[in-house]
mmCIF file of C-alpha atoms and ligand atoms in Angstrom:
data_model
loop_
_atom_site.group_PDB
_atom_site.id
_atom_site.type_symbol
_atom_site.label_atom_id
_atom_site.label_comp_id
_atom_site.label_asym_id
_atom_site.label_seq_id
_atom_site.Cartn_x
_atom_site.Cartn_y
_atom_site.Cartn_z
ATOM 1 C CA MET A 1 29.160 -80.793 4.725
ATOM 2 C CA THR A 2 27.167 -78.652 2.321
ATOM 3 C CA ASN A 3 29.795 -78.164 -0.360
ATOM 4 C CA ALA A 4 31.116 -81.695 -0.523
ATOM 5 C CA ILE A 5 33.487 -81.907 -3.451
ATOM 6 C CA THR A 6 35.519 -84.945 -4.364
ATOM 7 C CA VAL A 7 38.841 -84.485 -6.072
ATOM 8 C CA SER A 8 39.922 -87.189 -8.433
ATOM 9 C CA ILE A 9 43.465 -87.580 -9.700
ATOM 10 C CA CYS A 10 45.050 -90.296 -11.741
ATOM 11 C CA ASN A 11 47.791 -92.319 -10.109
ATOM 12 C CA GLU A 12 50.276 -91.336 -12.808
ATOM 13 C CA VAL A 13 49.807 -87.589 -12.188
ATOM 14 C CA LEU A 14 50.027 -88.107 -8.432
ATOM 15 C CA ARG A 15 53.329 -89.987 -8.866
ATOM 16 C CA ALA A 16 54.710 -87.107 -10.942
ATOM 17 C CA ILE A 17 53.818 -84.650 -8.153
ATOM 18 C CA LEU A 18 55.464 -86.818 -5.500
ATOM 19 C CA GLU A 19 58.592 -87.356 -7.624
ATOM 20 C CA GLY A 20 58.852 -83.619 -8.266
ATOM 21 C CA ALA A 21 58.553 -82.864 -4.546
ATOM 22 C CA LYS A 22 61.286 -85.398 -3.772
ATOM 23 C CA ARG A 23 63.582 -83.798 -6.328
ATOM 24 C CA VAL A 24 63.498 -80.328 -4.792
ATOM 25 C CA TYR A 25 63.396 -81.469 -1.144
ATOM 26 C CA PRO A 26 64.139 -79.845 1.322
ATOM 27 C CA ARG A 27 62.766 -76.897 -0.650
ATOM 28 C CA GLU A 28 59.098 -76.509 -1.521
ATOM 29 C CA SER A 29 57.777 -77.315 -4.955
ATOM 30 C CA ILE A 30 54.673 -75.758 -6.464
ATOM 31 C CA LEU A 31 52.711 -76.697 -9.562
ATOM 32 C CA LEU A 32 49.388 -75.715 -11.034
ATOM 33 C CA LEU A 33 46.691 -78.338 -11.407
ATOM 34 C CA ARG A 34 44.783 -78.433 -14.651
ATOM 35 C CA GLY A 35 41.513 -80.269 -14.924
ATOM 36 C CA LYS A 36 37.756 -80.194 -15.176
ATOM 37 C CA ARG A 37 35.082 -79.125 -12.780
ATOM 38 C CA LYS A 38 31.911 -81.140 -12.695
ATOM 39 C CA LYS A 39 29.084 -81.115 -10.238
ATOM 40 C CA GLY A 40 30.581 -82.204 -6.928
ATOM 41 C CA LEU A 41 33.762 -83.390 -8.612
ATOM 42 C CA ILE A 42 37.057 -81.880 -9.683
ATOM 43 C CA GLU A 43 39.095 -84.078 -11.990
ATOM 44 C CA VAL A 44 42.794 -83.236 -12.084
ATOM 45 C CA SER A 45 44.259 -84.301 -15.426
ATOM 46 C CA ASP A 46 47.535 -82.410 -15.847
ATOM 47 C CA LEU A 47 50.283 -80.487 -14.144
ATOM 48 C CA VAL A 48 51.450 -77.093 -15.274
ATOM 49 C CA VAL A 49 54.697 -75.496 -14.214
ATOM 50 C CA PRO A 50 53.919 -71.892 -13.233
ATOM 51 C CA PRO A 51 55.303 -69.336 -15.704
ATOM 52 C CA PHE A 52 58.100 -68.147 -13.428
ATOM 53 C CA ALA A 53 61.065 -69.775 -11.718
ATOM 54 C CA THR A 54 59.578 -71.875 -8.956
ATOM 55 C CA ARG A 55 62.223 -74.124 -7.554
ATOM 56 C CA GLY A 56 62.573 -73.642 -3.885
ATOM 57 C CA LEU A 57 60.180 -70.740 -3.569
ATOM 58 C CA ARG A 58 57.891 -70.802 -0.615
ATOM 59 C CA PHE A 59 54.264 -71.149 -1.615
ATOM 60 C CA SER A 60 53.318 -67.898 0.114
ATOM 61 C CA SER A 61 55.975 -65.994 -1.853
ATOM 62 C CA VAL A 62 54.698 -67.085 -5.261
ATOM 63 C CA PRO A 63 52.916 -64.223 -7.039
ATOM 64 C CA LEU A 64 49.850 -66.242 -7.983
ATOM 65 C CA HIS A 65 47.825 -63.126 -8.676
ATOM 66 C CA THR A 66 50.091 -62.481 -11.671
ATOM 67 C CA LEU A 67 49.059 -65.698 -13.365
ATOM 68 C CA PRO A 68 47.034 -65.427 -16.557
ATOM 69 C CA MET A 69 43.352 -66.189 -16.186
ATOM 70 C CA ASP A 70 43.023 -69.797 -17.227
ATOM 71 C CA PHE A 71 39.812 -71.550 -16.368
ATOM 72 C CA SER A 72 41.309 -74.964 -16.883
ATOM 73 C CA ILE A 73 43.459 -74.384 -13.791
ATOM 74 C CA VAL A 74 41.525 -75.908 -10.902
ATOM 75 C CA GLY A 75 44.057 -75.235 -8.161
ATOM 76 C CA THR A 76 47.615 -75.712 -7.001
ATOM 77 C CA VAL A 77 49.745 -78.347 -5.379
ATOM 78 C CA HIS A 78 52.766 -77.595 -3.242
ATOM 79 C CA SER A 79 55.008 -79.567 -0.936
ATOM 80 C CA HIS A 80 55.545 -79.342 2.797
ATOM 81 C CA PRO A 81 59.060 -80.538 3.583
ATOM 82 C CA SER A 82 58.018 -80.706 7.264
ATOM 83 C CA GLY A 83 55.693 -83.617 6.450
ATOM 84 C CA ASN A 84 52.710 -81.816 7.971
ATOM 85 C CA VAL A 85 49.989 -81.736 5.314
ATOM 86 C CA ASN A 86 47.787 -79.188 7.104
ATOM 87 C CA PRO A 87 47.408 -75.898 5.205
ATOM 88 C CA SER A 88 49.035 -72.843 6.721
ATOM 89 C CA HIS A 89 47.173 -69.575 7.029
ATOM 90 C CA ALA A 90 49.207 -68.266 4.079
ATOM 91 C CA ASP A 91 48.279 -71.298 1.985
ATOM 92 C CA LEU A 92 44.603 -70.467 2.380
ATOM 93 C CA THR A 93 44.891 -66.725 1.873
ATOM 94 C CA HIS A 94 47.150 -67.061 -1.204
ATOM 95 C CA ALA A 95 45.094 -69.801 -2.827
ATOM 96 C CA PHE A 96 44.622 -69.778 -6.592
ATOM 97 C CA GLY A 97 41.827 -71.828 -8.140
ATOM 98 C CA SER A 98 39.369 -74.013 -6.277
ATOM 99 C CA ILE A 99 41.575 -76.510 -4.545
ATOM 100 C CA ILE A 100 44.758 -76.525 -2.512
ATOM 101 C CA MET A 101 46.617 -79.799 -2.623
ATOM 102 C CA ILE A 102 49.482 -80.376 -0.199
ATOM 103 C CA VAL A 103 52.000 -83.191 -0.349
ATOM 104 C CA GLY A 104 54.086 -83.903 2.758
ATOM 105 C CA TYR A 105 57.503 -85.423 3.187
ATOM 106 C CA PRO A 106 58.426 -88.316 2.615
ATOM 107 C CA TYR A 107 56.235 -88.024 -0.494
ATOM 108 C CA GLN A 108 55.619 -91.782 -0.747
ATOM 109 C CA ASP A 109 51.990 -92.212 -1.713
ATOM 110 C CA GLU A 110 48.474 -90.855 -1.278
ATOM 111 C CA HIS A 111 48.835 -91.025 2.500
ATOM 112 C CA ASN A 112 51.212 -88.071 2.158
ATOM 113 C CA VAL A 113 48.640 -86.051 0.213
ATOM 114 C CA ALA A 114 45.750 -83.882 1.367
ATOM 115 C CA VAL A 115 43.453 -81.550 -0.514
ATOM 116 C CA TYR A 116 41.423 -78.616 0.801
ATOM 117 C CA ASN A 117 39.019 -75.931 -0.312
ATOM 118 C CA HIS A 118 39.570 -72.243 0.404
ATOM 119 C CA ASP A 119 38.006 -72.565 3.823
ATOM 120 C CA GLY A 120 40.595 -75.137 4.807
ATOM 121 C CA GLU A 121 38.058 -77.953 4.762
ATOM 122 C CA LYS A 122 39.562 -81.252 3.784
ATOM 123 C CA LEU A 123 38.131 -82.723 0.576
ATOM 124 C CA ALA A 124 37.896 -86.386 -0.380
ATOM 125 C CA LEU A 125 40.674 -87.520 -2.712
ATOM 126 C CA ASN A 126 40.067 -90.333 -5.135
ATOM 127 C CA VAL A 127 43.141 -91.774 -6.821
ATOM 128 C CA THR A 128 42.283 -93.511 -10.070
ATOM 129 C CA GLU A 129 44.239 -95.863 -12.300
ATOM 130 C CA PRO A 130 45.003 -94.523 -15.757
HETATM 131 ZN ZN1 LIG B 201 51.966 -74.633 2.519
#
């Protein structure tokens, strides 16, 4: 892989994502990921609720192009109530930021999480302790 990027996320932030996804199940949840880009590494540090009503919207219906330009946003995370963590065609074409994180039902732990670049290539995910 030429563009190997590792995504790192702290366990606490990951838990918040999984809890949020459980709360809106069987609908989809979507959040913005805030963090830092370094060489070969994207560190996710925070979650941002998109500036519009999001509960239960399908990812592909979210008007991401209307978001303000914010370079601290490194990507998005949304849930797949089906449990399948593969990105859909719409997920890739509607991507905002560098990374697309997908959490799949039952939203238990990092085994229900996958992260991709815009080409749909799976990226390594490193879960860190706070
Ligand atoms: Zn999706």
